[in-house]
Amino acid sequence: MSIPGTPPSAGLGLKPEHYRPALDEQAAGLWFEVHPENYMSAGGPRLNWLDAIRAKAPVSLHGVGLSLGGLEPPDPAHLRRWKALLDRYEPVRISEHLAWSVHSGTYFNDLLPTPMTRLALDRFCEHVDAMQSALGRSVLIENPSRYLPMREEIPEAEFLAETVRRTGCGLLLDVNNLHVSARNLGFDITAWLDTIPEDAVGELHLAGHEADAELGDELLIDTHGAPVADPVWRLYEAVIARLGPRPVLIERDNNIPAFGELLVERERAQRVLECARAGKSAHV
Amino acid sequence: MSDRFHDELVAAITSGEAAGLEPWLTTPAALRRMAVYRNNVVHGMIEVLRAAYPVVERLVGAGFFAPMAKAYWQAVPPTDPVMSHYGEAFADFIDGYAPSAGLVYLGDVARLDRAWLEAHHASDEPALDAGQLAGLAPEALPQLAPRLHPSVHLCTSNWPAYAIWRSNRDDAEPARVELRPAPDHALVWRHRGTVRHRALSSADHGFLAALAQGQTLQDAAHAAASVDAGHNAADLFGEALASSILGGSRS
């Protein structure tokens, strides 16, 4: 799921405060990801910055608002806005979450947990189908960061594997979410990786997490507000050793540092891919 | 397991009452983790409004702004995941928010923050420029009824809201503003990718408000002259043409 003819490479989540250095940056293989919801305005400079950046680097769209894991089908009006962005920016990949954020017409500014039940799986697959049909292309579904230990009929990895089987979607493996969820819920990462279809993984995410302010290390929060943590770097190396190189993204949405600091993390992620391609194990 | 889970989680986020989630959890001890979702949503909404209303936040301070934003979210939760659309009714909410009633201008300052945001995200449709009028017969010009460009916002207050807002934008050094009621007009719009703003006289405002209502240039000039007999509508029209204030003509 990388661009035909180009090897998978590392990208950066694009923030408005970094438009200028992002446009000027020449690093080989650099690509950018944005939330389409931040570009659903009638016009204005944001859209023009993304036009300029898209003219020199691949861009992917990572949605947070379709609420595929909710009770209600994805909003057709929101899908039309998505389609307009696909036509304008021709993203190299598109993705959404195994989560929900809309309930009875109200939007919640978070990625809320979908119960791991057979009924929820049927509904989720219908919603993924609806998104793929409306947009005319395959979507990558991201594994959630989980906090609540819930009774399950289907373990998360099987839920994702079954979604891939039924809908033909791909997976966005968020390595930080996998680490955070496994720690918070106490599941086994190796068994999780054994269950998901490896070929379906079209992108990886790396981000920072923080211990909960009140509960401490008992509960890790996926804040996107800190550098990628060492255990997540190690898990990333293990995942790449297992899957081979895949496009990988450094995400940072809070406590946003200078562009150069993110580039350093992005370089580290890129080196792991290059070592894997050269058949060496990475030492980052 | 039924679909009640979504209802119960929403109840826990909006009210903080999480006990209804217990049947879905492997251990009741996990209920305390529910606070993560409530905090994420409440904090996220406050951040959205803080970013959209920077001058309001600067005037009242973060400690006052946060509960006001939370109260707004509770009264008017978003229905659209596009966060740049959220907060449309915040100024009206502030007008009725008792704790800030002493800051009589605060709602109008919020309207200026909103105008800035909407101008920033407004359509890129081309503005009317002088070249498009070159072929027009001289007698036809007064009958032209150009619309205002979609980025244009006319902001009006009975208090010196614009002076307060302008001197608290970005890191501006706050100016001394005499607080007494008087008509106050400002124009907020986008020109060449940058949001601009300036004060308007009552006559300037009358001219542009008439165009906004679909009137012709001639009628708009009359409206301005009725406010100020010496108003120079030609100068204002020239400035409007040169700085992307007018959109296409109504035909």
GROMACS .gro file of N, CA, C and O in nm, chain A residues 37 40-46 48 65 69-71 78 81 100 103 105-113 115 117 119 123 147-151 153 184 215 218-219 221, chain B residues 1 3 5-7 9-10 13-14 23-27 30 32-34 36-37 40-41 44-45 48 73 77-83 85 120-124 190 193:
model
  328
   37GLU      N    1  -1.088   1.625   0.875
   37GLU     CA    2  -1.180   1.715   0.944
   37GLU      C    3  -1.121   1.855   0.962
   37GLU      O    4  -1.195   1.952   0.979
   40MET      N    5  -1.196   2.063   0.616
   40MET     CA    6  -1.332   2.068   0.561
   40MET      C    7  -1.390   2.208   0.577
   40MET      O    8  -1.494   2.227   0.638
   41SER      N    9  -1.319   2.306   0.526
   41SER     CA   10  -1.371   2.442   0.525
   41SER      C   11  -1.392   2.484   0.381
   41SER      O   12  -1.340   2.422   0.288
   42ALA      N   13  -1.469   2.590   0.362
   42ALA     CA   14  -1.504   2.634   0.227
   42ALA      C   15  -1.379   2.675   0.149
   42ALA      O   16  -1.371   2.655   0.028
   43GLY      N   17  -1.282   2.734   0.219
   43GLY     CA   18  -1.161   2.780   0.152
   43GLY      C   19  -1.061   2.825   0.257
   43GLY      O   20  -1.066   2.782   0.371
   44GLY      N   21  -0.969   2.913   0.214
   44GLY     CA   22  -0.875   2.969   0.310
   44GLY      C   23  -0.735   2.914   0.298
   44GLY      O   24  -0.710   2.817   0.226
   45PRO      N   25  -0.643   2.975   0.372
   45PRO     CA   26  -0.501   2.944   0.356
   45PRO      C   27  -0.462   2.800   0.390
   45PRO      O   28  -0.371   2.744   0.328
   46ARG      N   29  -0.533   2.738   0.485
   46ARG     CA   30  -0.497   2.599   0.517
   46ARG      C   31  -0.503   2.509   0.394
   46ARG      O   32  -0.415   2.426   0.372
   48ASN      N   33  -0.477   2.594   0.090
   48ASN     CA   34  -0.373   2.629  -0.007
   48ASN      C   35  -0.236   2.578   0.037
   48ASN      O   36  -0.156   2.536  -0.046
   65GLY      N   37  -1.373   1.142   1.238
   65GLY     CA   38  -1.511   1.182   1.261
   65GLY      C   39  -1.620   1.093   1.202
   65GLY      O   40  -1.737   1.124   1.215
   69GLY      N   41  -1.735   0.283   1.446
   69GLY     CA   42  -1.767   0.186   1.552
   69GLY      C   43  -1.891   0.222   1.631
   69GLY      O   44  -1.918   0.163   1.736
   70GLY      N   45  -1.969   0.318   1.582
   70GLY     CA   46  -2.090   0.360   1.653
   70GLY      C   47  -2.213   0.284   1.607
   70GLY      O   48  -2.205   0.193   1.524
   71LEU      N   49  -2.327   0.324   1.662
   71LEU     CA   50  -2.452   0.257   1.627
   71LEU      C   51  -2.506   0.306   1.494
   71LEU      O   52  -2.574   0.233   1.423
   78HIS      N   53  -2.091   1.391   0.568
   78HIS     CA   54  -1.948   1.388   0.602
   78HIS      C   55  -1.870   1.309   0.498
   78HIS      O   56  -1.759   1.346   0.462
   81ARG      N   57  -1.797   1.530   0.206
   81ARG     CA   58  -1.684   1.621   0.229
   81ARG      C   59  -1.551   1.546   0.216
   81ARG      O   60  -1.452   1.599   0.165
  100TRP      N   61  -1.579   0.505   1.804
  100TRP     CA   62  -1.695   0.586   1.767
  100TRP      C   63  -1.686   0.722   1.835
  100TRP      O   64  -1.615   0.740   1.935
  103HIS      N   65  -2.311   0.995   1.863
  103HIS     CA   66  -2.420   0.917   1.922
  103HIS      C   67  -2.543   1.005   1.926
  103HIS      O   68  -2.539   1.116   1.979
  105GLY      N   69  -2.671   1.187   1.710
  105GLY     CA   70  -2.650   1.317   1.647
  105GLY      C   71  -2.554   1.410   1.718
  105GLY      O   72  -2.523   1.518   1.669
  106THR      N   73  -2.504   1.370   1.835
  106THR     CA   74  -2.406   1.453   1.906
  106THR      C   75  -2.265   1.400   1.880
  106THR      O   76  -2.243   1.278   1.882
  107TYR      N   77  -2.172   1.491   1.856
  107TYR     CA   78  -2.033   1.452   1.831
  107TYR      C   79  -1.952   1.465   1.960
  107TYR      O   80  -1.961   1.567   2.030
  108PHE      N   81  -1.875   1.362   1.991
  108PHE     CA   82  -1.785   1.366   2.106
  108PHE      C   83  -1.642   1.369   2.053
  108PHE      O   84  -1.604   1.286   1.972
  109ASN      N   85  -1.569   1.466   2.101
  109ASN     CA   86  -1.438   1.496   2.048
  109ASN      C   87  -1.334   1.396   2.099
  109ASN      O   88  -1.234   1.434   2.157
  110ASP      N   89  -1.360   1.265   2.079
  110ASP     CA   90  -1.269   1.163   2.129
  110ASP      C   91  -1.296   1.035   2.050
  110ASP      O   92  -1.394   1.028   1.976
  111LEU      N   93  -1.209   0.936   2.067
  111LEU     CA   94  -1.230   0.806   2.001
  111LEU      C   95  -1.276   0.709   2.109
  111LEU      O   96  -1.197   0.664   2.192
  112LEU      N   97  -1.406   0.679   2.110
  112LEU     CA   98  -1.467   0.604   2.219
  112LEU      C   99  -1.469   0.454   2.185
  112LEU      O  100  -1.468   0.416   2.067
  113PRO      N  101  -1.469   0.370   2.289
  113PRO     CA  102  -1.448   0.225   2.267
  113PRO      C  103  -1.572   0.154   2.212
  113PRO      O  104  -1.683   0.172   2.261
  115PRO      N  105  -1.771  -0.190   2.177
  115PRO     CA  106  -1.774  -0.321   2.245
  115PRO      C  107  -1.732  -0.431   2.148
  115PRO      O  108  -1.769  -0.428   2.031
  117THR      N  109  -1.819  -0.720   2.039
  117THR     CA  110  -1.928  -0.819   2.033
  117THR      C  111  -1.955  -0.855   1.887
  117THR      O  112  -1.916  -0.782   1.795
  119LEU      N  113  -2.247  -0.852   1.742
  119LEU     CA  114  -2.337  -0.750   1.686
  119LEU      C  115  -2.258  -0.626   1.643
  119LEU      O  116  -2.280  -0.571   1.534
  123ARG      N  117  -2.206  -0.461   1.258
  123ARG     CA  118  -2.237  -0.320   1.231
  123ARG      C  119  -2.112  -0.247   1.181
  123ARG      O  120  -2.117  -0.169   1.086
  147TYR      N  121  -0.875   0.172   2.731
  147TYR     CA  122  -0.858   0.202   2.873
  147TYR      C  123  -0.945   0.115   2.963
  147TYR      O  124  -0.909   0.086   3.076
  148LEU      N  125  -1.065   0.076   2.913
  148LEU     CA  126  -1.160   0.003   2.996
  148LEU      C  127  -1.150  -0.147   2.969
  148LEU      O  128  -1.167  -0.191   2.855
  149PRO      N  129  -1.126  -0.228   3.072
  149PRO     CA  130  -1.132  -0.373   3.053
  149PRO      C  131  -1.278  -0.417   3.042
  149PRO      O  132  -1.352  -0.413   3.139
  150MET      N  133  -1.319  -0.454   2.920
  150MET     CA  134  -1.460  -0.485   2.894
  150MET      C  135  -1.478  -0.632   2.866
  150MET      O  136  -1.390  -0.699   2.813
  151ARG      N  137  -1.597  -0.683   2.901
  151ARG     CA  138  -1.632  -0.820   2.864
  151ARG      C  139  -1.636  -0.826   2.711
  151ARG      O  140  -1.692  -0.738   2.648
  153GLU      N  141  -1.688  -1.069   2.345
  153GLU     CA  142  -1.722  -1.193   2.275
  153GLU      C  143  -1.612  -1.229   2.175
  153GLU      O  144  -1.593  -1.345   2.142
  184ASN      N  145  -0.269  -0.160   2.946
  184ASN     CA  146  -0.388  -0.124   3.024
  184ASN      C  147  -0.481  -0.243   3.046
  184ASN      O  148  -0.546  -0.252   3.151
  215LEU      N  149  -0.409   0.797   3.822
  215LEU     CA  150  -0.391   0.654   3.845
  215LEU      C  151  -0.247   0.609   3.821
  215LEU      O  152  -0.212   0.494   3.850
  218GLU      N  153  -0.071   0.254   3.629
  218GLU     CA  154  -0.181   0.158   3.610
  218GLU      C  155  -0.253   0.185   3.477
  218GLU      O  156  -0.309   0.096   3.415
  219LEU      N  157  -0.251   0.313   3.436
  219LEU     CA  158  -0.328   0.350   3.317
  219LEU      C  159  -0.243   0.442   3.230
  219LEU      O  160  -0.210   0.554   3.269
  221ILE      N  161  -0.209   0.673   2.899
  221ILE     CA  162  -0.300   0.749   2.814
  221ILE      C  163  -0.228   0.783   2.683
  221ILE      O  164  -0.115   0.831   2.684
  285MET      N  165  -2.515  -0.900   2.462
  285MET     CA  166  -2.499  -0.765   2.518
  285MET      C  167  -2.572  -0.665   2.428
  285MET      O  168  -2.561  -0.671   2.306
  287ASP      N  169  -2.714  -0.274   2.298
  287ASP     CA  170  -2.652  -0.150   2.254
  287ASP      C  171  -2.653  -0.043   2.362
  287ASP      O  172  -2.610   0.069   2.338
  289PHE      N  173  -2.470   0.006   2.590
  289PHE     CA  174  -2.335   0.051   2.626
  289PHE      C  175  -2.309   0.194   2.578
  289PHE      O  176  -2.256   0.277   2.652
  290HIS      N  177  -2.347   0.224   2.453
  290HIS     CA  178  -2.321   0.358   2.399
  290HIS      C  179  -2.394   0.465   2.480
  290HIS      O  180  -2.338   0.570   2.510
  291ASP      N  181  -2.521   0.436   2.515
  291ASP     CA  182  -2.597   0.532   2.597
  291ASP      C  183  -2.530   0.553   2.733
  291ASP      O  184  -2.520   0.667   2.782
  293LEU      N  185  -2.215   0.505   2.816
  293LEU     CA  186  -2.087   0.576   2.807
  293LEU      C  187  -2.110   0.726   2.785
  293LEU      O  188  -2.042   0.810   2.846
  294VAL      N  189  -2.209   0.758   2.702
  294VAL     CA  190  -2.241   0.899   2.680
  294VAL      C  191  -2.288   0.964   2.810
  294VAL      O  192  -2.248   1.076   2.844
  297ILE      N  193  -1.992   1.036   3.022
  297ILE     CA  194  -1.913   1.150   2.974
  297ILE      C  195  -1.983   1.281   3.008
  297ILE      O  196  -1.920   1.376   3.055
  298THR      N  197  -2.113   1.287   2.986
  298THR     CA  198  -2.181   1.416   3.004
  298THR      C  199  -2.210   1.446   3.150
  298THR      O  200  -2.205   1.563   3.190
  307PRO      N  201  -2.204  -0.336   3.407
  307PRO     CA  202  -2.228  -0.468   3.347
  307PRO      C  203  -2.134  -0.500   3.230
  307PRO      O  204  -2.117  -0.617   3.196
  308TRP      N  205  -2.076  -0.399   3.168
  308TRP     CA  206  -1.989  -0.424   3.052
  308TRP      C  207  -1.843  -0.443   3.092
  308TRP      O  208  -1.761  -0.477   3.008
  309LEU      N  209  -1.810  -0.415   3.217
  309LEU     CA  210  -1.670  -0.419   3.259
  309LEU      C  211  -1.637  -0.552   3.326
  309LEU      O  212  -1.722  -0.614   3.388
  310THR      N  213  -1.511  -0.592   3.313
  310THR     CA  214  -1.471  -0.718   3.376
  310THR      C  215  -1.455  -0.701   3.526
  310THR      O  216  -1.458  -0.799   3.600
  311THR      N  217  -1.434  -0.577   3.570
  311THR     CA  218  -1.420  -0.552   3.713
  311THR      C  219  -1.473  -0.414   3.746
  311THR      O  220  -1.442  -0.318   3.675
  314ALA      N  221  -1.262  -0.094   3.750
  314ALA     CA  222  -1.223  -0.021   3.629
  314ALA      C  223  -1.309   0.103   3.606
  314ALA      O  224  -1.277   0.185   3.520
  316ARG      N  225  -1.333   0.367   3.763
  316ARG     CA  226  -1.261   0.494   3.784
  316ARG      C  227  -1.183   0.536   3.658
  316ARG      O  228  -1.149   0.652   3.642
  317ARG      N  229  -1.155   0.438   3.571
  317ARG     CA  230  -1.084   0.472   3.447
  317ARG      C  231  -1.173   0.552   3.349
  317ARG      O  232  -1.123   0.610   3.254
  318MET      N  233  -1.304   0.546   3.375
  318MET     CA  234  -1.398   0.619   3.291
  318MET      C  235  -1.364   0.767   3.281
  318MET      O  236  -1.391   0.833   3.180
  320VAL      N  237  -1.106   0.907   3.214
  320VAL     CA  238  -1.021   0.940   3.098
  320VAL      C  239  -1.106   0.996   2.984
  320VAL      O  240  -1.072   1.099   2.924
  321TYR      N  241  -1.218   0.927   2.955
  321TYR     CA  242  -1.301   0.971   2.843
  321TYR      C  243  -1.366   1.105   2.873
  321TYR      O  244  -1.369   1.195   2.787
  324ASN      N  245  -1.100   1.370   2.849
  324ASN     CA  246  -1.060   1.394   2.709
  324ASN      C  247  -1.163   1.482   2.638
  324ASN      O  248  -1.128   1.577   2.568
  325VAL      N  249  -1.292   1.447   2.655
  325VAL     CA  250  -1.395   1.520   2.583
  325VAL      C  251  -1.406   1.662   2.637
  325VAL      O  252  -1.404   1.760   2.560
  328GLY      N  253  -1.095   1.857   2.559
  328GLY     CA  254  -1.088   1.880   2.414
  328GLY      C  255  -1.181   1.992   2.370
  328GLY      O  256  -1.144   2.077   2.288
  329MET      N  257  -1.301   1.996   2.424
  329MET     CA  258  -1.396   2.100   2.384
  329MET      C  259  -1.351   2.237   2.434
  329MET      O  260  -1.365   2.337   2.364
  332VAL      N  261  -1.086   2.353   2.198
  332VAL     CA  262  -1.142   2.398   2.070
  332VAL      C  263  -1.192   2.542   2.083
  332VAL      O  264  -1.163   2.628   1.998
  357TRP      N  265  -2.045   2.398   2.618
  357TRP     CA  266  -2.048   2.262   2.562
  357TRP      C  267  -2.168   2.184   2.617
  357TRP      O  268  -2.235   2.112   2.542
  361PRO      N  269  -2.380   2.107   2.265
  361PRO     CA  270  -2.273   2.015   2.221
  361PRO      C  271  -2.261   2.013   2.069
  361PRO      O  272  -2.358   2.045   2.000
  362PRO      N  273  -2.144   1.978   2.017
  362PRO     CA  274  -2.128   1.978   1.871
  362PRO      C  275  -2.209   1.867   1.805
  362PRO      O  276  -2.231   1.761   1.864
  363THR      N  277  -2.253   1.892   1.683
  363THR     CA  278  -2.320   1.790   1.605
  363THR      C  279  -2.236   1.753   1.482
  363THR      O  280  -2.274   1.665   1.406
  364ASP      N  281  -2.124   1.821   1.465
  364ASP     CA  282  -2.042   1.807   1.345
  364ASP      C  283  -1.898   1.783   1.388
  364ASP      O  284  -1.846   1.856   1.473
  365PRO      N  285  -1.831   1.681   1.331
  365PRO     CA  286  -1.692   1.657   1.369
  365PRO      C  287  -1.593   1.762   1.318
  365PRO      O  288  -1.475   1.754   1.351
  366VAL      N  289  -1.639   1.856   1.237
  366VAL     CA  290  -1.548   1.960   1.189
  366VAL      C  291  -1.542   2.070   1.295
  366VAL      O  292  -1.636   2.149   1.310
  367MET      N  293  -1.433   2.072   1.370
  367MET     CA  294  -1.429   2.157   1.489
  367MET      C  295  -1.420   2.306   1.456
  367MET      O  296  -1.452   2.389   1.541
  369HIS      N  297  -1.618   2.451   1.280
  369HIS     CA  298  -1.757   2.498   1.276
  369HIS      C  299  -1.815   2.515   1.415
  369HIS      O  300  -1.921   2.574   1.432
  404HIS      N  301  -1.117   3.349   0.804
  404HIS     CA  302  -1.001   3.263   0.778
  404HIS      C  303  -1.040   3.140   0.695
  404HIS      O  304  -0.966   3.098   0.606
  405HIS      N  305  -1.157   3.083   0.724
  405HIS     CA  306  -1.199   2.958   0.658
  405HIS      C  307  -1.296   2.981   0.542
  405HIS      O  308  -1.348   2.885   0.485
  406ALA      N  309  -1.323   3.106   0.507
  406ALA     CA  310  -1.426   3.134   0.406
  406ALA      C  311  -1.381   3.091   0.266
  406ALA      O  312  -1.263   3.068   0.240
  407SER      N  313  -1.478   3.083   0.178
  407SER     CA  314  -1.456   3.041   0.040
  407SER      C  315  -1.347   3.124  -0.030
  407SER      O  316  -1.330   3.242  -0.002
  408ASP      N  317  -1.277   3.057  -0.123
  408ASP     CA  318  -1.174   3.124  -0.203
  408ASP      C  319  -1.231   3.185  -0.331
  408ASP      O  320  -1.156   3.216  -0.422
  474ARG      N  321  -1.081   3.868   0.462
  474ARG     CA  322  -0.953   3.808   0.423
  474ARG      C  323  -0.910   3.867   0.290
  474ARG      O  324  -0.989   3.875   0.196
  477GLY      N  325  -0.506   3.589   0.143
  477GLY     CA  326  -0.474   3.481   0.236
  477GLY      C  327  -0.459   3.523   0.382
  477GLY      O  328  -0.436   3.439   0.468
   0.00000   0.00000   0.00000
